[in-house]
């Protein structure tokens, strides 16, 4: 089917064309594409159900217009997930800075509490980061060192190391950081998956208990 026929078919099936961007507004269209893809991906929960054609239809543009911003679905999804992790990293760092003069331990406590709040306040974004069923097979984002989750891991390691000082080696600091992060993820994963509202205060109290256990040594 020619592009002209395809566009005509789209129009006859309820396709609503977006008002074309003016010169210099390409960035706005890119953001609309990302927002539409995020909505669709979070709704389906499966990367395999997302197509660039469907994203284009959601935005109200022709499919080739998406390729002006993303070369394929993998790049689009990678951009979405990276942004979500960057937002979480910024929130965690902001919580640590907001702890004031309480020292490294209070900064880490503020981070743990903020992690729980982030999941409760942004359940769909959290699902995008940790609950999507990804397509199997080799791809650029494979591997722990290249995945954007590495940014979150490094924030936890830095915070744990600041609390523990020179008492232990780097390997032990990383072990504690992993246990803390994975355990916090378990707490919030249970909370966001329940069919009823979860108390944010109760989650923060569990985060406090977890932190005390993790940092006992």
mmCIF file of C-alpha atoms in Angstrom:
data_model
loop_
_atom_site.group_PDB
_atom_site.id
_atom_site.type_symbol
_atom_site.label_atom_id
_atom_site.label_comp_id
_atom_site.label_asym_id
_atom_site.label_seq_id
_atom_site.Cartn_x
_atom_site.Cartn_y
_atom_site.Cartn_z
ATOM 1 C CA UNK A 1 0.000 0.000 0.000
ATOM 2 C CA UNK A 2 1.350 3.419 -0.942
ATOM 3 C CA UNK A 3 1.777 6.070 1.788
ATOM 4 C CA UNK A 4 -1.060 8.035 0.226
ATOM 5 C CA UNK A 5 -3.432 5.044 0.351
ATOM 6 C CA UNK A 6 -2.342 4.270 3.888
ATOM 7 C CA UNK A 7 -3.072 7.775 5.095
ATOM 8 C CA UNK A 8 -6.435 7.689 3.337
ATOM 9 C CA UNK A 9 -7.249 4.400 5.093
ATOM 10 C CA UNK A 10 -6.288 5.863 8.436
ATOM 11 C CA UNK A 11 -8.538 8.844 7.874
ATOM 12 C CA UNK A 12 -11.539 6.640 7.083
ATOM 13 C CA UNK A 13 -11.073 4.631 10.299
ATOM 14 C CA UNK A 14 -11.446 7.505 12.708
ATOM 15 C CA UNK A 15 -7.888 8.758 12.462
ATOM 16 C CA UNK A 16 -7.634 12.253 13.914
ATOM 17 C CA UNK A 17 -4.785 14.180 12.383
ATOM 18 C CA UNK A 18 -2.654 16.292 14.687
ATOM 19 C CA UNK A 19 -2.186 19.938 13.797
ATOM 20 C CA UNK A 20 1.212 20.075 12.074
ATOM 21 C CA UNK A 21 4.064 21.523 14.107
ATOM 22 C CA UNK A 22 5.461 24.853 13.108
ATOM 23 C CA UNK A 23 9.118 25.322 12.341
ATOM 24 C CA UNK A 24 11.230 24.654 15.426
ATOM 25 C CA UNK A 25 8.526 22.690 17.280
ATOM 26 C CA UNK A 26 9.882 19.240 16.517
ATOM 27 C CA UNK A 27 10.768 18.809 20.178
ATOM 28 C CA UNK A 28 7.114 19.152 21.138
ATOM 29 C CA UNK A 29 6.132 16.373 18.737
ATOM 30 C CA UNK A 30 8.843 14.123 20.137
ATOM 31 C CA UNK A 31 7.431 14.619 23.634
ATOM 32 C CA UNK A 32 3.926 13.792 22.392
ATOM 33 C CA UNK A 33 5.229 10.591 20.823
ATOM 34 C CA UNK A 34 6.940 9.604 24.067
ATOM 35 C CA UNK A 35 3.846 10.385 26.131
ATOM 36 C CA UNK A 36 1.600 8.360 23.836
ATOM 37 C CA UNK A 37 3.993 5.415 23.805
ATOM 38 C CA UNK A 38 4.250 5.490 27.591
ATOM 39 C CA UNK A 39 0.458 5.422 27.970
ATOM 40 C CA UNK A 40 0.111 2.528 25.576
ATOM 41 C CA UNK A 41 2.988 0.536 27.040
ATOM 42 C CA UNK A 42 1.796 0.988 30.602
ATOM 43 C CA UNK A 43 -1.708 -0.063 29.606
ATOM 44 C CA UNK A 44 -0.671 -3.254 27.828
ATOM 45 C CA UNK A 45 2.303 -4.178 29.998
ATOM 46 C CA UNK A 46 4.033 -5.806 27.009
ATOM 47 C CA UNK A 47 6.672 -4.277 24.768
ATOM 48 C CA UNK A 48 5.616 -6.652 22.012
ATOM 49 C CA UNK A 49 2.157 -5.059 21.881
ATOM 50 C CA UNK A 50 3.597 -1.629 21.073
ATOM 51 C CA UNK A 51 3.956 -0.639 17.434
ATOM 52 C CA UNK A 52 5.195 2.619 15.976
ATOM 53 C CA UNK A 53 2.171 2.704 13.678
ATOM 54 C CA UNK A 54 -0.167 2.518 16.677
ATOM 55 C CA UNK A 55 1.808 5.252 18.445
ATOM 56 C CA UNK A 56 1.565 7.452 15.351
ATOM 57 C CA UNK A 57 -2.182 6.907 15.211
ATOM 58 C CA UNK A 58 -2.505 7.822 18.895
ATOM 59 C CA UNK A 59 -0.622 11.089 18.330
ATOM 60 C CA UNK A 60 -2.450 11.866 15.095
ATOM 61 C CA UNK A 61 0.465 11.761 12.678
ATOM 62 C CA UNK A 62 1.545 9.521 9.826
ATOM 63 C CA UNK A 63 3.776 6.581 10.738
ATOM 64 C CA UNK A 64 6.854 7.895 8.877
ATOM 65 C CA UNK A 65 6.796 10.987 11.104
ATOM 66 C CA UNK A 66 7.723 8.836 14.102
ATOM 67 C CA UNK A 67 10.901 7.704 12.342
ATOM 68 C CA UNK A 68 12.090 11.287 12.206
ATOM 69 C CA UNK A 69 12.588 11.032 15.983
ATOM 70 C CA UNK A 70 13.134 7.320 16.685
ATOM 71 C CA UNK A 71 14.736 4.829 14.344
ATOM 72 C CA UNK A 72 12.746 1.885 15.730
ATOM 73 C CA UNK A 73 10.646 0.635 18.647
ATOM 74 C CA UNK A 74 13.720 -0.373 20.647
ATOM 75 C CA UNK A 75 15.045 3.190 20.634
ATOM 76 C CA UNK A 76 11.643 4.599 21.591
ATOM 77 C CA UNK A 77 11.219 2.199 24.511
ATOM 78 C CA UNK A 78 14.824 2.687 25.635
ATOM 79 C CA UNK A 79 14.240 6.451 25.759
ATOM 80 C CA UNK A 80 11.085 5.977 27.820
ATOM 81 C CA UNK A 81 12.712 3.709 30.377
ATOM 82 C CA UNK A 82 15.838 5.832 30.693
ATOM 83 C CA UNK A 83 13.748 8.907 31.419
ATOM 84 C CA UNK A 84 11.801 7.052 34.088
ATOM 85 C CA UNK A 85 15.000 5.966 35.832
ATOM 86 C CA UNK A 86 16.458 9.454 35.565
ATOM 87 C CA UNK A 87 13.353 10.834 37.263
ATOM 88 C CA UNK A 88 13.726 8.345 40.107
ATOM 89 C CA UNK A 89 17.427 9.164 40.502
ATOM 90 C CA UNK A 90 16.626 12.875 40.677
ATOM 91 C CA UNK A 91 13.960 12.203 43.316
ATOM 92 C CA UNK A 92 16.342 10.123 45.434
ATOM 93 C CA UNK A 93 19.102 12.708 45.262
ATOM 94 C CA UNK A 94 16.625 15.437 46.089
ATOM 95 C CA UNK A 95 15.453 13.510 49.137
ATOM 96 C CA UNK A 96 19.041 13.080 50.335
ATOM 97 C CA UNK A 97 19.757 16.791 49.901
ATOM 98 C CA UNK A 98 16.516 17.655 51.684
ATOM 99 C CA UNK A 99 17.585 15.700 54.754
ATOM 100 C CA UNK A 100 19.563 18.756 55.782
ATOM 101 C CA UNK A 101 22.282 18.383 58.387
ATOM 102 C CA UNK A 102 21.114 15.029 59.671
ATOM 103 C CA UNK A 103 24.153 13.269 58.276
ATOM 104 C CA UNK A 104 24.539 10.343 55.858
ATOM 105 C CA UNK A 105 22.264 8.038 57.824
ATOM 106 C CA UNK A 106 19.337 10.454 57.706
ATOM 107 C CA UNK A 107 20.000 11.101 54.031
ATOM 108 C CA UNK A 108 19.782 7.365 53.352
ATOM 109 C CA UNK A 109 16.612 7.119 55.413
ATOM 110 C CA UNK A 110 15.067 9.970 53.425
ATOM 111 C CA UNK A 111 16.005 8.180 50.197
ATOM 112 C CA UNK A 112 14.395 4.923 51.328
ATOM 113 C CA UNK A 113 11.209 6.722 52.271
ATOM 114 C CA UNK A 114 11.172 8.668 49.030
ATOM 115 C CA UNK A 115 11.584 5.451 47.048
ATOM 116 C CA UNK A 116 8.386 4.133 48.599
ATOM 117 C CA UNK A 117 6.555 7.374 47.943
ATOM 118 C CA UNK A 118 7.755 7.456 44.351
ATOM 119 C CA UNK A 119 6.180 4.054 43.702
ATOM 120 C CA UNK A 120 2.913 5.004 45.400
ATOM 121 C CA UNK A 121 2.678 8.393 43.698
ATOM 122 C CA UNK A 122 3.730 7.099 40.273
ATOM 123 C CA UNK A 123 2.472 3.497 40.015
ATOM 124 C CA UNK A 124 2.300 3.537 36.216
ATOM 125 C CA UNK A 125 5.805 4.941 35.837
ATOM 126 C CA UNK A 126 7.075 2.403 38.349
ATOM 127 C CA UNK A 127 5.414 -0.332 36.325
ATOM 128 C CA UNK A 128 7.121 0.991 33.201
ATOM 129 C CA UNK A 129 10.463 0.602 34.949
ATOM 130 C CA UNK A 130 9.975 -2.762 36.618
ATOM 131 C CA UNK A 131 6.764 -4.417 35.441
ATOM 132 C CA UNK A 132 6.868 -4.479 31.635
ATOM 133 C CA UNK A 133 7.248 -7.773 29.807
ATOM 134 C CA UNK A 134 10.158 -7.096 27.476
ATOM 135 C CA UNK A 135 10.850 -8.799 24.161
ATOM 136 C CA UNK A 136 13.548 -11.440 24.509
ATOM 137 C CA UNK A 137 16.673 -11.400 22.410
ATOM 138 C CA UNK A 138 19.872 -9.343 22.077
ATOM 139 C CA UNK A 139 19.425 -5.614 22.241
ATOM 140 C CA UNK A 140 21.544 -2.559 23.229
ATOM 141 C CA UNK A 141 19.964 -2.218 26.675
ATOM 142 C CA UNK A 142 20.884 -5.770 27.710
ATOM 143 C CA UNK A 143 23.410 -6.172 30.493
ATOM 144 C CA UNK A 144 23.471 -4.705 33.977
ATOM 145 C CA UNK A 145 26.219 -2.210 33.229
ATOM 146 C CA UNK A 146 24.329 -0.685 30.281
ATOM 147 C CA UNK A 147 20.810 -0.753 31.662
ATOM 148 C CA UNK A 148 19.530 2.580 33.091
ATOM 149 C CA UNK A 149 18.752 0.834 36.379
ATOM 150 C CA UNK A 150 22.496 1.058 36.954
ATOM 151 C CA UNK A 151 22.015 4.755 37.738
ATOM 152 C CA UNK A 152 19.690 3.909 40.626
ATOM 153 C CA UNK A 153 22.045 1.229 41.901
ATOM 154 C CA UNK A 154 24.966 3.667 41.964
ATOM 155 C CA UNK A 155 22.940 6.174 43.983
ATOM 156 C CA UNK A 156 22.241 3.511 46.612
ATOM 157 C CA UNK A 157 25.906 2.459 46.709
ATOM 158 C CA UNK A 158 27.038 6.048 47.211
ATOM 159 C CA UNK A 159 24.575 6.577 50.053
ATOM 160 C CA UNK A 160 25.447 3.313 51.801
ATOM 161 C CA UNK A 161 29.168 3.981 51.480
ATOM 162 C CA UNK A 162 28.742 7.433 53.004
ATOM 163 C CA UNK A 163 27.074 5.840 56.035
ATOM 164 C CA UNK A 164 29.562 3.009 56.486
ATOM 165 C CA UNK A 165 32.722 5.026 55.919
ATOM 166 C CA UNK A 166 35.944 3.022 55.942
ATOM 167 C CA UNK A 167 34.625 0.163 58.061
ATOM 168 C CA UNK A 168 34.280 -2.222 55.134
ATOM 169 C CA UNK A 169 35.373 -2.620 51.559
ATOM 170 C CA UNK A 170 33.610 -1.559 48.384
ATOM 171 C CA UNK A 171 32.311 -5.062 47.711
ATOM 172 C CA UNK A 172 30.527 -5.178 51.052
ATOM 173 C CA UNK A 173 29.029 -1.725 50.528
ATOM 174 C CA UNK A 174 27.651 -2.890 47.190
ATOM 175 C CA UNK A 175 26.208 -6.023 48.784
ATOM 176 C CA UNK A 176 24.360 -3.965 51.409
ATOM 177 C CA UNK A 177 23.145 -1.519 48.746
ATOM 178 C CA UNK A 178 21.747 -4.373 46.651
ATOM 179 C CA UNK A 179 19.991 -5.953 49.622
ATOM 180 C CA UNK A 180 18.506 -2.603 50.619
ATOM 181 C CA UNK A 181 17.282 -1.721 47.133
ATOM 182 C CA UNK A 182 15.905 -5.159 46.305
ATOM 183 C CA UNK A 183 14.112 -5.348 49.637
ATOM 184 C CA UNK A 184 12.581 -1.902 49.142
ATOM 185 C CA UNK A 185 11.444 -3.006 45.715
ATOM 186 C CA UNK A 186 9.741 -5.996 47.314
ATOM 187 C CA UNK A 187 7.887 -3.719 49.722
ATOM 188 C CA UNK A 188 6.616 -1.372 47.031
ATOM 189 C CA UNK A 189 5.887 -4.152 44.517
ATOM 190 C CA UNK A 190 3.542 -5.738 47.025
ATOM 191 C CA UNK A 191 1.921 -2.390 47.736
ATOM 192 C CA UNK A 192 1.257 -1.371 44.128
ATOM 193 C CA UNK A 193 -0.058 -4.817 43.201
ATOM 194 C CA UNK A 194 -2.698 -4.953 45.928
ATOM 195 C CA UNK A 195 -6.346 -4.208 44.955
ATOM 196 C CA UNK A 196 -6.686 -1.713 47.795
ATOM 197 C CA UNK A 197 -4.989 1.479 48.891
ATOM 198 C CA UNK A 198 -1.764 1.108 50.838
ATOM 199 C CA UNK A 199 -0.794 3.409 53.675
ATOM 200 C CA UNK A 200 2.197 5.520 52.711
ATOM 201 C CA UNK A 201 3.076 5.944 56.373
ATOM 202 C CA UNK A 202 3.075 2.176 56.905
ATOM 203 C CA UNK A 203 5.409 1.731 53.930
ATOM 204 C CA UNK A 204 7.764 4.383 55.247
ATOM 205 C CA UNK A 205 7.839 2.679 58.628
ATOM 206 C CA UNK A 206 8.733 -0.613 56.948
ATOM 207 C CA UNK A 207 11.465 1.207 55.026
ATOM 208 C CA UNK A 208 12.809 2.538 58.349
ATOM 209 C CA UNK A 209 12.849 -0.964 59.853
ATOM 210 C CA UNK A 210 14.569 -2.330 56.769
ATOM 211 C CA UNK A 211 17.208 0.372 56.885
ATOM 212 C CA UNK A 212 17.946 -0.338 60.559
ATOM 213 C CA UNK A 213 18.397 -4.040 59.779
ATOM 214 C CA UNK A 214 20.534 -3.451 56.709
ATOM 215 C CA UNK A 215 22.845 -0.997 58.451
ATOM 216 C CA UNK A 216 23.226 -2.862 61.739
ATOM 217 C CA UNK A 217 26.614 -4.313 60.897
#
